[in-house]
Coordinates of C-alpha atoms in Angstrom, one line a residue:
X25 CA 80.5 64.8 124.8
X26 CA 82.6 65.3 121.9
X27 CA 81.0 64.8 118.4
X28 CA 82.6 63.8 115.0
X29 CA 80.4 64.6 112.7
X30 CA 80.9 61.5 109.9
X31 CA 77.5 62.0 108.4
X32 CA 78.9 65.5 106.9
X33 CA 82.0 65.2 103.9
X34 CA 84.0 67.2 106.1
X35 CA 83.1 65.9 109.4
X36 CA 83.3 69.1 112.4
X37 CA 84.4 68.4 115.6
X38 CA 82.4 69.8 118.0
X39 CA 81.4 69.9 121.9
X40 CA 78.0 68.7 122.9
X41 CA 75.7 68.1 125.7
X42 CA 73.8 64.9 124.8
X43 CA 74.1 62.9 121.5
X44 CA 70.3 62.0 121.4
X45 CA 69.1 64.5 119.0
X46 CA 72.0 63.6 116.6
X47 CA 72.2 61.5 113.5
X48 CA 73.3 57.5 114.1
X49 CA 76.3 57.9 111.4
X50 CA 78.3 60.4 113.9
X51 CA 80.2 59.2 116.3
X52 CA 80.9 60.3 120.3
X53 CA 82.9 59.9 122.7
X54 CA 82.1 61.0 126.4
X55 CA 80.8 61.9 128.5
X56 CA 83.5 64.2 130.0
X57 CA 83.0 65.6 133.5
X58 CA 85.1 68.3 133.3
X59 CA 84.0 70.5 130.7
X60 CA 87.3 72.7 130.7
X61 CA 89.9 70.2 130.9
X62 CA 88.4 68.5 127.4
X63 CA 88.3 71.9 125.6
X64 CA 91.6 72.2 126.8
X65 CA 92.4 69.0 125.5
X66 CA 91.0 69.8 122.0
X67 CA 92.9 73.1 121.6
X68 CA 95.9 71.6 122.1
X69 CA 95.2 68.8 119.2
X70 CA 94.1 71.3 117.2
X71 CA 97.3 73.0 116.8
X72 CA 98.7 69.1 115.9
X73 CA 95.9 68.1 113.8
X74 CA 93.6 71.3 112.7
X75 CA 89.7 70.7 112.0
X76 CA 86.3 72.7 111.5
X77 CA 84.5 73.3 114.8
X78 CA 81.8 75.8 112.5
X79 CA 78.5 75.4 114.3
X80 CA 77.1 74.7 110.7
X81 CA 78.0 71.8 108.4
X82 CA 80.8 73.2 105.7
X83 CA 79.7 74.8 102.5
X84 CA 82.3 76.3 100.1
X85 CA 83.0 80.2 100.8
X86 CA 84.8 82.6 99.4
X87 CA 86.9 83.9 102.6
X88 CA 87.6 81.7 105.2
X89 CA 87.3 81.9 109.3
X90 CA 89.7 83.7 111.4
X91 CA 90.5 79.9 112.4
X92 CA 92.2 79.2 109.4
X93 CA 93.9 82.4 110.0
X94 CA 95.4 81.2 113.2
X95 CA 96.5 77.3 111.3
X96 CA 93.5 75.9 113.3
X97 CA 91.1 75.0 110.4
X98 CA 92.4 73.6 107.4
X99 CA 89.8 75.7 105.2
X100 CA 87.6 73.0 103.7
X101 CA 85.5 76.1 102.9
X102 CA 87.8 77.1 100.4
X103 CA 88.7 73.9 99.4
X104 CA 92.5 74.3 100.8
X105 CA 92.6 70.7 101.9
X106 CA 91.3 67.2 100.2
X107 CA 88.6 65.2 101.7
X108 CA 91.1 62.6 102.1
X109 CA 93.9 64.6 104.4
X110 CA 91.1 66.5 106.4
X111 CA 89.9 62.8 107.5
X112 CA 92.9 61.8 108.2
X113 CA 93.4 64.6 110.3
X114 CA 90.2 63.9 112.2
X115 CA 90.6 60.0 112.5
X116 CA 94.1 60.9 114.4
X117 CA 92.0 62.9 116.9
X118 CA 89.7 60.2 117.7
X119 CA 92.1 57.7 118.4
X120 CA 93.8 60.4 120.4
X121 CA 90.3 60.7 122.7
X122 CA 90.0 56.8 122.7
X123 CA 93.0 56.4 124.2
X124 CA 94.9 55.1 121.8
X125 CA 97.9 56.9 121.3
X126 CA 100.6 54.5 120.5
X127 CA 98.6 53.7 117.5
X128 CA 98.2 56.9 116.3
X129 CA 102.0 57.6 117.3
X130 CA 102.9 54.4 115.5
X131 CA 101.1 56.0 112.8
X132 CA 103.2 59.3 112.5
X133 CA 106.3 57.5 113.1
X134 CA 106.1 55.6 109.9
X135 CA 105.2 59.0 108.4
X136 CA 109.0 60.5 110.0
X137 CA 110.6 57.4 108.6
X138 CA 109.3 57.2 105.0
X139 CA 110.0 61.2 104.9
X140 CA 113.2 60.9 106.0
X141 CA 114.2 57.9 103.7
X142 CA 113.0 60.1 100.7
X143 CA 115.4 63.0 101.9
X144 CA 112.4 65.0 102.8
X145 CA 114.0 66.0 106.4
X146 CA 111.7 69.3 106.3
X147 CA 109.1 66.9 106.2
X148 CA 110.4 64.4 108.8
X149 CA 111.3 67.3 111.4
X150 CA 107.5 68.5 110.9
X151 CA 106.1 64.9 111.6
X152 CA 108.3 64.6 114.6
X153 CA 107.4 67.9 116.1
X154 CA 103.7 66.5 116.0
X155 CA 105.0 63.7 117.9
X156 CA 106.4 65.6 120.4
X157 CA 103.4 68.0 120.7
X158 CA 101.3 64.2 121.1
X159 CA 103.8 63.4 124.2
X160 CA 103.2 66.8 125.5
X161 CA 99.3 66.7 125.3
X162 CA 99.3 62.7 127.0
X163 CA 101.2 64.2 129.8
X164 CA 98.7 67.2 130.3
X165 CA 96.5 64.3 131.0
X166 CA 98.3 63.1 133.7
X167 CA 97.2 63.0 137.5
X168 CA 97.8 66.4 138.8
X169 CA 99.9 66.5 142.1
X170 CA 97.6 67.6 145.1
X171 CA 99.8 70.4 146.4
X172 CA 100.1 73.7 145.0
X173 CA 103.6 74.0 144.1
X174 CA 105.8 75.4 141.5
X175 CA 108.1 72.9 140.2
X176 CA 110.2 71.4 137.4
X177 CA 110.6 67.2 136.8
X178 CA 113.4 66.3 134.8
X179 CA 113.6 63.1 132.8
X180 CA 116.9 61.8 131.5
X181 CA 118.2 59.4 129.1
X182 CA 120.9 58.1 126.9
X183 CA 121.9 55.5 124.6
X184 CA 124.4 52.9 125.4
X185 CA 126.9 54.5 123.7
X186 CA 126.5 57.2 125.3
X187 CA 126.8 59.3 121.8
X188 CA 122.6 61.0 122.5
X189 CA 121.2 62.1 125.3
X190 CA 117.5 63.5 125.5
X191 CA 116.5 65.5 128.3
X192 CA 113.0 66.6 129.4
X193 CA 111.0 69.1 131.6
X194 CA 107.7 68.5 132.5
X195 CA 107.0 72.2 134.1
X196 CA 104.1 72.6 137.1
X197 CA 103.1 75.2 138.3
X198 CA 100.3 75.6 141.3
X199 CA 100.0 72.5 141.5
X200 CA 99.1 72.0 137.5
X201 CA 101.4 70.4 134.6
X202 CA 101.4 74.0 132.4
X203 CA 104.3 72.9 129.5
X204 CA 106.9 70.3 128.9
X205 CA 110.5 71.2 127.4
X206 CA 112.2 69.0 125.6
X207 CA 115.8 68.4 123.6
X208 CA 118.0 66.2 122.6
X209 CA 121.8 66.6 122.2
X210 CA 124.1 65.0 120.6
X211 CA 127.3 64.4 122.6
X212 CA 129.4 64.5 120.2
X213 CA 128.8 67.8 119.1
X214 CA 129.3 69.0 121.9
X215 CA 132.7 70.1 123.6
X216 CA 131.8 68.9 127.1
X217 CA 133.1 66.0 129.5
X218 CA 130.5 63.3 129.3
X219 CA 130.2 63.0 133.0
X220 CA 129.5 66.7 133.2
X221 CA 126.9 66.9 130.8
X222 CA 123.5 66.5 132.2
X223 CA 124.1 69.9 134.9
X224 CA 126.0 71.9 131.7
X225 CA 122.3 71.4 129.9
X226 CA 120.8 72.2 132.8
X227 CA 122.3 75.1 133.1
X228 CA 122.3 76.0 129.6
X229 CA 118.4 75.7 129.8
X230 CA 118.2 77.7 133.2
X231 CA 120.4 80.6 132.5
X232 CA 117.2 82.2 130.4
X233 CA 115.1 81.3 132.6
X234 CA 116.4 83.0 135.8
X235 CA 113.4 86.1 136.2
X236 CA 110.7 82.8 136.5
X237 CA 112.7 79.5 138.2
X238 CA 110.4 77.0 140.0
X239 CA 110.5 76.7 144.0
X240 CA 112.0 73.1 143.3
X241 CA 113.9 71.3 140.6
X242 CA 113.7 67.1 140.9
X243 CA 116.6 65.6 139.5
X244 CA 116.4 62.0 138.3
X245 CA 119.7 61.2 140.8
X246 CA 123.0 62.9 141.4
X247 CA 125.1 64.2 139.0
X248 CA 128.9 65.7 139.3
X249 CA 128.8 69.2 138.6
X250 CA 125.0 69.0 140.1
X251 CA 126.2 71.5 143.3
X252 CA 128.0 74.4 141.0
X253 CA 124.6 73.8 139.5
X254 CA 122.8 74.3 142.5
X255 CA 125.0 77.7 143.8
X256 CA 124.6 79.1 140.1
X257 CA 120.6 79.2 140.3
X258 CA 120.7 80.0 144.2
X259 CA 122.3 83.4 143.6
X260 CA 118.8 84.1 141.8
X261 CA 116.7 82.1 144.0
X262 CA 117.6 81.8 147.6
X263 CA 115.4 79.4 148.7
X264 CA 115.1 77.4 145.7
X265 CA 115.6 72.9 146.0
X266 CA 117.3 70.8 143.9
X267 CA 116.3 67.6 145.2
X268 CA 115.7 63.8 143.9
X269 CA 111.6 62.6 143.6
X270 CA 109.6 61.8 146.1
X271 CA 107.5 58.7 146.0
X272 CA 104.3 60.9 144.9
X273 CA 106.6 62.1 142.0
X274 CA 107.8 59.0 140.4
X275 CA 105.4 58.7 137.8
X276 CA 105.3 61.9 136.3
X277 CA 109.1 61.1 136.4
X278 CA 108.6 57.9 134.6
X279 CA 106.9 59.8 131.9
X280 CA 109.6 62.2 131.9
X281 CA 112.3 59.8 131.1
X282 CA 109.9 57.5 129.0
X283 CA 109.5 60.7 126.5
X284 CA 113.3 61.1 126.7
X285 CA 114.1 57.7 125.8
X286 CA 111.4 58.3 122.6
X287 CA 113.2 61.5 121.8
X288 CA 116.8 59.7 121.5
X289 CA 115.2 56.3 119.8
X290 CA 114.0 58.6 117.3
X291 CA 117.8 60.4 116.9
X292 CA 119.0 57.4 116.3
X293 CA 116.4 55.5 113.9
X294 CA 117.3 59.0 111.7
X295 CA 120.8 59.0 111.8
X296 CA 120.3 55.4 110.8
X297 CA 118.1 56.0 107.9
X298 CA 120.8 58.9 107.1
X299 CA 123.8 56.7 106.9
X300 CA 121.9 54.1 105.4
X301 CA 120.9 57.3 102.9
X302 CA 124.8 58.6 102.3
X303 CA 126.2 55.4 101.4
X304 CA 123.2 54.7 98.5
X305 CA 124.4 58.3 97.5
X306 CA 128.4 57.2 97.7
X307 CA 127.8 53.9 95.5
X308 CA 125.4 55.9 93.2
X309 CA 128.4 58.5 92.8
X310 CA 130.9 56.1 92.1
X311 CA 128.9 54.1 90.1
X312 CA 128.7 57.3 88.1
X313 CA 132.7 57.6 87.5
X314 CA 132.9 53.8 85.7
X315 CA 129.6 54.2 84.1
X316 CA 130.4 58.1 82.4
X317 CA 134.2 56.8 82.3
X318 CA 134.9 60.0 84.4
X319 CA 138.4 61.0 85.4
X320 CA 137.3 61.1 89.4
X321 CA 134.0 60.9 91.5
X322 CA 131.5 63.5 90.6
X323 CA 131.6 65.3 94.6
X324 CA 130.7 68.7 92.6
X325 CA 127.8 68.5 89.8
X326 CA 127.0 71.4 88.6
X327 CA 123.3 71.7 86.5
X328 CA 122.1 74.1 84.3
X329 CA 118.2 75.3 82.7
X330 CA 116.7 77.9 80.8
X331 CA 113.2 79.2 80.9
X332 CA 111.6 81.4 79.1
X333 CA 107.8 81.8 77.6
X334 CA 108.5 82.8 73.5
X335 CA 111.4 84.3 74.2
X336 CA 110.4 86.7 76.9
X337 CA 111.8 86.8 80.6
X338 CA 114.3 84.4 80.0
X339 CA 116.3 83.1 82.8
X340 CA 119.2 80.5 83.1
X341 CA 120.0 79.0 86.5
X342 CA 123.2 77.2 87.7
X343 CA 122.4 74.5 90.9
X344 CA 125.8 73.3 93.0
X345 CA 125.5 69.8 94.2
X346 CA 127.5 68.8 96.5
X347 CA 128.4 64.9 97.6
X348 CA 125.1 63.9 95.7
X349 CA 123.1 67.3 98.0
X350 CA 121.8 70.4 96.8
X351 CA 124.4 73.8 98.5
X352 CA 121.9 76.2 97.6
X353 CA 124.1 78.6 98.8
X354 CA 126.4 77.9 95.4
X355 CA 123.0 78.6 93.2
X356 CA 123.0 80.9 90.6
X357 CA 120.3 82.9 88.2
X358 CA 121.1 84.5 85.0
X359 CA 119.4 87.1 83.4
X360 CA 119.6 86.0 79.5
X361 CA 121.4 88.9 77.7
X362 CA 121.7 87.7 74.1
X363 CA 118.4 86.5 72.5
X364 CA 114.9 87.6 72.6
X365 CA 113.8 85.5 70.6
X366 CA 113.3 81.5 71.6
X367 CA 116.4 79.9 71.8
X368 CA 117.2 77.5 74.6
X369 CA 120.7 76.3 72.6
X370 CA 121.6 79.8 72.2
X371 CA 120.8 80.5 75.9
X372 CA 122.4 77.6 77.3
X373 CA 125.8 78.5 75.7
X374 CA 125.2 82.2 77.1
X375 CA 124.9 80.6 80.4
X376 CA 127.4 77.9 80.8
X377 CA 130.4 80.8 78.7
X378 CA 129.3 83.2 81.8
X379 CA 129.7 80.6 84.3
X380 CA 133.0 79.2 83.8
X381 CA 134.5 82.9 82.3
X382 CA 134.0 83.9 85.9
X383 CA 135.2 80.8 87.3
X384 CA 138.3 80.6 85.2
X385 CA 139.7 84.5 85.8
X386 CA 138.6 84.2 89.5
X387 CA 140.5 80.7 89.7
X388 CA 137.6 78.9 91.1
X389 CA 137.4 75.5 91.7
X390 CA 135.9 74.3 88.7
X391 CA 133.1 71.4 88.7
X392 CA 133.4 67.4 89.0
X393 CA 130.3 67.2 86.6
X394 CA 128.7 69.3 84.5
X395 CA 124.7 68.3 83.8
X396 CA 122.4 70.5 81.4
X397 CA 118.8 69.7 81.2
X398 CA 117.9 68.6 77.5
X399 CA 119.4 66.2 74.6
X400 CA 121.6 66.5 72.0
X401 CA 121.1 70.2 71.2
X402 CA 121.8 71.7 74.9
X403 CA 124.6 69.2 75.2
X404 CA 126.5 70.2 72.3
X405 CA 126.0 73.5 73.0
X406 CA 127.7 73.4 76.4
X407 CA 130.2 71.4 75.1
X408 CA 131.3 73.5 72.7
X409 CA 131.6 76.5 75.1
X410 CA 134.0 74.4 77.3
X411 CA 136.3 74.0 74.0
X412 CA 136.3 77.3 73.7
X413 CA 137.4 78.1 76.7
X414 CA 139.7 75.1 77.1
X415 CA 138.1 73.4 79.6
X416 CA 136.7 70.5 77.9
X417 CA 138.4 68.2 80.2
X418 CA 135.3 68.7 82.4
X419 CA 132.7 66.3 82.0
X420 CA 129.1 66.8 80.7
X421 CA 126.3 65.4 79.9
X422 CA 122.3 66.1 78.7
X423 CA 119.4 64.8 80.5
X424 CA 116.9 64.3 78.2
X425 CA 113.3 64.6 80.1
X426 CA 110.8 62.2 78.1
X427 CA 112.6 58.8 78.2
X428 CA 115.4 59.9 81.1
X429 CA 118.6 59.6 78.1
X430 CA 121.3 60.8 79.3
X431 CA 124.0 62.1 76.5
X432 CA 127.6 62.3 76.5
X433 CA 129.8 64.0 73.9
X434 CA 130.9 62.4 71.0
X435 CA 128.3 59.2 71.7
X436 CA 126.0 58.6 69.2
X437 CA 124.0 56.0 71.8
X438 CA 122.5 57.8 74.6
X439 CA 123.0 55.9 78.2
X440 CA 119.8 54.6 79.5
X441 CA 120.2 53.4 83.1
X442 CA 117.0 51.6 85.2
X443 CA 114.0 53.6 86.5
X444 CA 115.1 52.7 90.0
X445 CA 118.7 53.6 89.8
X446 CA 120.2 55.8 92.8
X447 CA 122.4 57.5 90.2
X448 CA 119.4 58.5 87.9
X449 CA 117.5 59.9 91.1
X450 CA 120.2 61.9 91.5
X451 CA 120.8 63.5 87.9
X452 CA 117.0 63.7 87.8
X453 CA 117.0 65.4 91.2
X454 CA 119.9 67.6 90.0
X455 CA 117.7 68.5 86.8
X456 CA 114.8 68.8 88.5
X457 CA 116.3 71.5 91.1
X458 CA 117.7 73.5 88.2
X459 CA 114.2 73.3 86.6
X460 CA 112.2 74.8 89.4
X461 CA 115.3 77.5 90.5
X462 CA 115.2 78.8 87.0
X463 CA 111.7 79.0 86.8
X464 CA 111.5 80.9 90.2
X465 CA 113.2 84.1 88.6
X466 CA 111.3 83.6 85.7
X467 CA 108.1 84.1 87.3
X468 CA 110.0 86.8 89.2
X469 CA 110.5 88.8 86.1
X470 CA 107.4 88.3 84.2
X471 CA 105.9 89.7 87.3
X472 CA 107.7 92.4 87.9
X473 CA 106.9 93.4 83.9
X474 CA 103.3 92.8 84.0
X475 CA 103.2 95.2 87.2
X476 CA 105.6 97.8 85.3
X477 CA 103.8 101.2 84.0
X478 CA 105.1 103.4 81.5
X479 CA 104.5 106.1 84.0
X480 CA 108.1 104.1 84.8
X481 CA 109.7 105.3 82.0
X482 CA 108.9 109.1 83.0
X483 CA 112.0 110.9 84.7
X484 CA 111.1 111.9 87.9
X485 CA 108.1 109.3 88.6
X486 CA 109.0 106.5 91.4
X487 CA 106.8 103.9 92.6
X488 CA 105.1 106.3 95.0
X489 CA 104.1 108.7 92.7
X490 CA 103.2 106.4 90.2
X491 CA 100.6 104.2 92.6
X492 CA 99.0 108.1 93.7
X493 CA 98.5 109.1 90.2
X494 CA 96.5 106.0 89.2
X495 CA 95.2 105.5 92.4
X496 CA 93.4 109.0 91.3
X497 CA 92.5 108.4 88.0
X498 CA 92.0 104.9 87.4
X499 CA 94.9 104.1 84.7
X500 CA 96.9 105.8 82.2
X501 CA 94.5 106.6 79.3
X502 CA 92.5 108.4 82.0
X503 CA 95.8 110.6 83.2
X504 CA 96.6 111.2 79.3
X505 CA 92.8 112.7 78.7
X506 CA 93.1 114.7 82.0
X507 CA 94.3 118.2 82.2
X508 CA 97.7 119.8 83.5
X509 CA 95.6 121.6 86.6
X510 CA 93.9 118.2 87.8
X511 CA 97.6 116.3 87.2
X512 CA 99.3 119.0 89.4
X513 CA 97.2 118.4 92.3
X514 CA 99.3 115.3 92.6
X515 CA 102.7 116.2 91.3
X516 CA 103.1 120.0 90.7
X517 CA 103.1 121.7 87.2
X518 CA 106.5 121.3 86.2
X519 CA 106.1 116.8 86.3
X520 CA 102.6 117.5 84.9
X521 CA 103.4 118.9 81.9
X522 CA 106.4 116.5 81.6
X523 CA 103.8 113.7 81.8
X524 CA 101.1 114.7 79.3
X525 CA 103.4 115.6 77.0
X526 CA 105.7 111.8 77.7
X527 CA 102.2 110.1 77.6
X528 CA 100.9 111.7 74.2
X529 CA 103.8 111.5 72.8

C-alpha cells in the first residue's frame, strides 16, 4: 500500500503493508502486487513532485536529510516550503496513483500557460519539463513486451503546417521500457528540406549514441532519406533493423506519437501566448511615443537606480531594454565615485554623465528612452546632465514609486496612466529590474567590506595568510597582544614585526 499521511500538517508518503493499524484521516491506495515496480513508480514522481518519506511525522530541525540534499524532500523540517505548496505537491501525487493523470496534467498545463502569459518563460519551461517527466512516468507504466529485446519506438508528429515537428523515443531494453527521449523542432529554424527531416533528426540523435544503439529501431512508416539512414548506423551495427511496428508494438507506438502530438500542441499554445504577448508590448510601445510626445518608438529604454545604505556602498546600475525585454547583456553597475555621503540626486547625475560620456566619445548608439527611478529630483538631475552634454534631445522621464507618477521635463503635472496599462508594466518592469541589478552589487560590496580585515591593509598579507593568522589566534586584538616569536611561526620574522608594529600603530 501506499500511505498519505493527512492526519499529519505535512502529510509523508510512505510504503506500507496493511492500513489497519493506521489512523481513519489518512488515506491509501493499493494494494500493489509488485512491491518494486511501485517504489519505482514513486522515485520517479519524487523527482517531479518532492515529499517527506521520514519514518516519523515532521518536526522542525535544524539540518535537514540528505533527501533534501538530493531535491527529493522539500525540507518541511526547516520550514523551506509552505504548508500550502508541500500539499499541493502531494495531492498531484495522488491523483497520479489514482489514475488520473489528465487531471493533474490539465492542472500543470494551466500552470505553463499562466507562466508564460506573465513572461515568466523560466517558469513555464520548468512546468513543462514536469509535464514531460509525467508522460515519461505513464509510459513506464505501460505493458512490457514479452520478449527480451533491445529496442527503440519512435513516435512522430507534426502540425498541419508543417512549421513543428515533435519526435519521441520510448527506449527498451531486455524486454523493459528503461527511458523515453523526447524533442521538438522547429522547422523553420532549421536549414533542412522538409521531406528530409524526420531521418536528419534521427540521425542527429543517433550519431552520440553509436557505442550503445538498440538491436532494432521501429519507424512509424517510410521516410526518404530513411536508407542513408539505415547504411550510416549499419557501419556501427552490422546486424542492427530498421523496420516499421509489428502488431504487438502498436500501442507503445500510439503512446509514442500521442506524447509527440502533446509536445508540439504545447509549441504552439506558447508561441501563441508569445505573439499574443509581443503585440500587447508593440501597442504599449507605441502608445508610449503619442502619450510622452516622443520623437520615435521607444525600441531602446534605458533605466537607471542608485542604492546605497547612509551613504555607504553605493552603487548605480544602468538596465538595456530592448523592444519592451530586458538584454542583460547591455547592463551595467557603477561603483559611485563622488559622494559618501547620502545623495541619490548627486549619484544619479554621476551615473547618467558616466553613461552617455562613454557613449558619446565611443559613438554609441545612444538610447530611444531614458527612465530613472524617482520623481522630480532624480529627473531633473538627469536631465540636466543630458544639457550638459548636449544630448537633451533624448527623452526622459522619473518613475515615482508610491503612486506610479511618471515625470517629464519641463511638466509641472505628472502623467498618471491606469493600474492595468501594458505601458506602465513595462516602465514599472524597467524600474523594477534596475532596482534589484543595482542592489545586487550593493549587497556585493557591503559584503566584500564586512569580510575585509585590516590585516588587508598590511603589505605583504593576501587572503591566505590572512585566514592562517586568525585562524590561529582567533582575531586581530589577539595577534596585536601576541609576541613576534608566536607571529613568525606563521609568517617569518621579517612580516611579523611588520605586523605588530602596522597593528599597534
Amino acid at each position: 500500500w501506499v500511505g498519505f499521511f493527512y492526519s499529519e500538517k505535512f502529510p509523508r508518503i510512505r510504503i506500507i503493508r496493511g492500513p489497519e493499524k493506521y489512523s481513519k484521516e489518512n488515506l491509501f491506495l493499493g494494494p500493489f502486487t509488485d512491491k518494486k515496480e511501485i517504489t519505482r513508480i514513486l522515485r520517479d514522481l519524487r523527482k517531479i513532485f518532492p515529499y517527506c518519506s521520514c519514518k516519523k511525522r515532521v518536526k522542525i530541525k535544524r539540518r535537514p536529510c540528505l533527501y533534501y540534499q538530493l531535491n527529493l524532500c522539500p525540507g518541511p523540517c526547516i520550514k523551506a516550503i509552505t504548508e500550502e505548496d508541500y500539499m499541493q505537491n502531494v495531492k498531484q501525487i495522488e491523483l497520479f496513483l489514482k489514475g488520473q493523470t489528465d487531471e493533474l496534467k490539465e492542472q500543470i498545463n494551466e500552470k505553463m500557460k499562466n507562466a508564460a502569459q506573465a513572461q515568466s518563460y523560466e517558469i513555464a519551461g520548468f512546468w513543462r519539463d514536469k509535464l514531460q517527466a509525467i508522460d515519461n512516468s505513464t509510459i513506464s507504466q505501460s505493458v512490457l513486451l514479452d520478449r527480451k529485446e533491445n529496442k527503440d519506438i519512435i513516435g512522430y508528429f507534426k502540425d498541419e503546417d508543417q512549421k513543428y515537428i515533435a519526435m519521441v523515443i520510448i527506449h527498451i531494453r531486455e524486454g523493459k521500457i528503461t527511458n523515453k527521449s523526447s524533442f521538438p523542432v522547429n522547422i523553420e529554424d532549421k536549414i533542412v528540406k522538409k521531406k528530409n527531416i524526420f531521418p536528419s533528426i534521427l540521425e542527429q540523435f543517433y550519431q552520440d549514441l553509436t557505442h550503445n544503439l538498440p538491436d532494432i529501431i521501429v519507424i512509424p512508416e517510410i521516410y526518404d532519406g530513411i536508407n542513408l539512414f539505415r547504411e550510416i548506423l549499419i557501419e556501427h551495427k552490422s546486424d542492427l533493423k530498421i523496420r516499421l511496428p509489428l502488431a504487438e508494438e502498436h500501442g507503445l507506438l500510439r503512446i509514442a506519437n500521442k506524447n509527440a502530438k502533446v509536445m508540439v500542441d504545447q509549441e504552439i499554445q506558447m508561441e501563441k501566448i508569445k505573439k499574443k504577448e509581443e503585440n500587447k508590448i508593440q501597442e504599449a510601445l507605441e502608445e508610449a511615443k503619442k502619450i510622452l510626445n516622443l520623437p520615435k518608438i521607444p525600441r531602446i529604454i534605458e533605466g537607471f537606480d542608485i542604492s546605497n545604505i547612509e551613504g555607504t556602498d553605493a552603487t548605480g546600475s544602468m538596465v538595456y531594454f530592448l523592444e519592451g525585454r530586458p538584454y542583460n547583456k547591455y547592463y551595467r553597475h557603477f561603483n559611485i565615485r563622488t559622494k559618501s555621503t547620502p545623495d541619490d540626486v548627486a549619484m544619479m547625475k554621476e551615473v547618467i554623465r558616466r553613461r552617455y560620456t562613454m557613449l558619446i566619445e565611443n559613438n554609441f548608439t545612444l538610447p530611444d528612452l531614458i527612465l530613472v527611478d524617482g520623481g522630480k529630483g532624480q529627473l531633473n538631475a538627469g536631465y540636466s546632465v543630458l544639457k550638459d552634454l548636449g544630448i537633451e534631445g533624448i527623452p526622459i522621464i522619473g518613475l515615482a514609486k508610491k503612486f506610479e507618477e511618471i515625470f517629464v521635463p519641463n511638466e509641472k503635472n505628472p502623467i498618471i496612466l491606469p493600474k492595468n496599462s501594458n505601458l506602465l508594466k513595462i516602465f514599472q518592469r524597467v524600474r523594477d529590474e534596475a532596482h534589484r541589478f543595482a542592489i545586487k552589487l550593493h549587497k556585493k560590496q557591503r559584503e566584500k567590506r564586512v569580510k575585509r580585515s585590516v590585516l588587508d591593509d598590511i603589505k605583504g598579507i593576501g587572503p591566505a595568510t590572512r585566514n592562517k593568522l586568525l585562524k590561529k589566534f582567533g582575531s586581530v586584538n589577539e595577534i596585536k597582544q601576541s609576541s613576534v616569536e608566536e607571529i613568525s611561526e606563521i609568517v617569518g620574522k621579517k612580516l611579523a614585526d611588520t605586523i605588530l608594529k602596522e597593528l599597534n600603530n
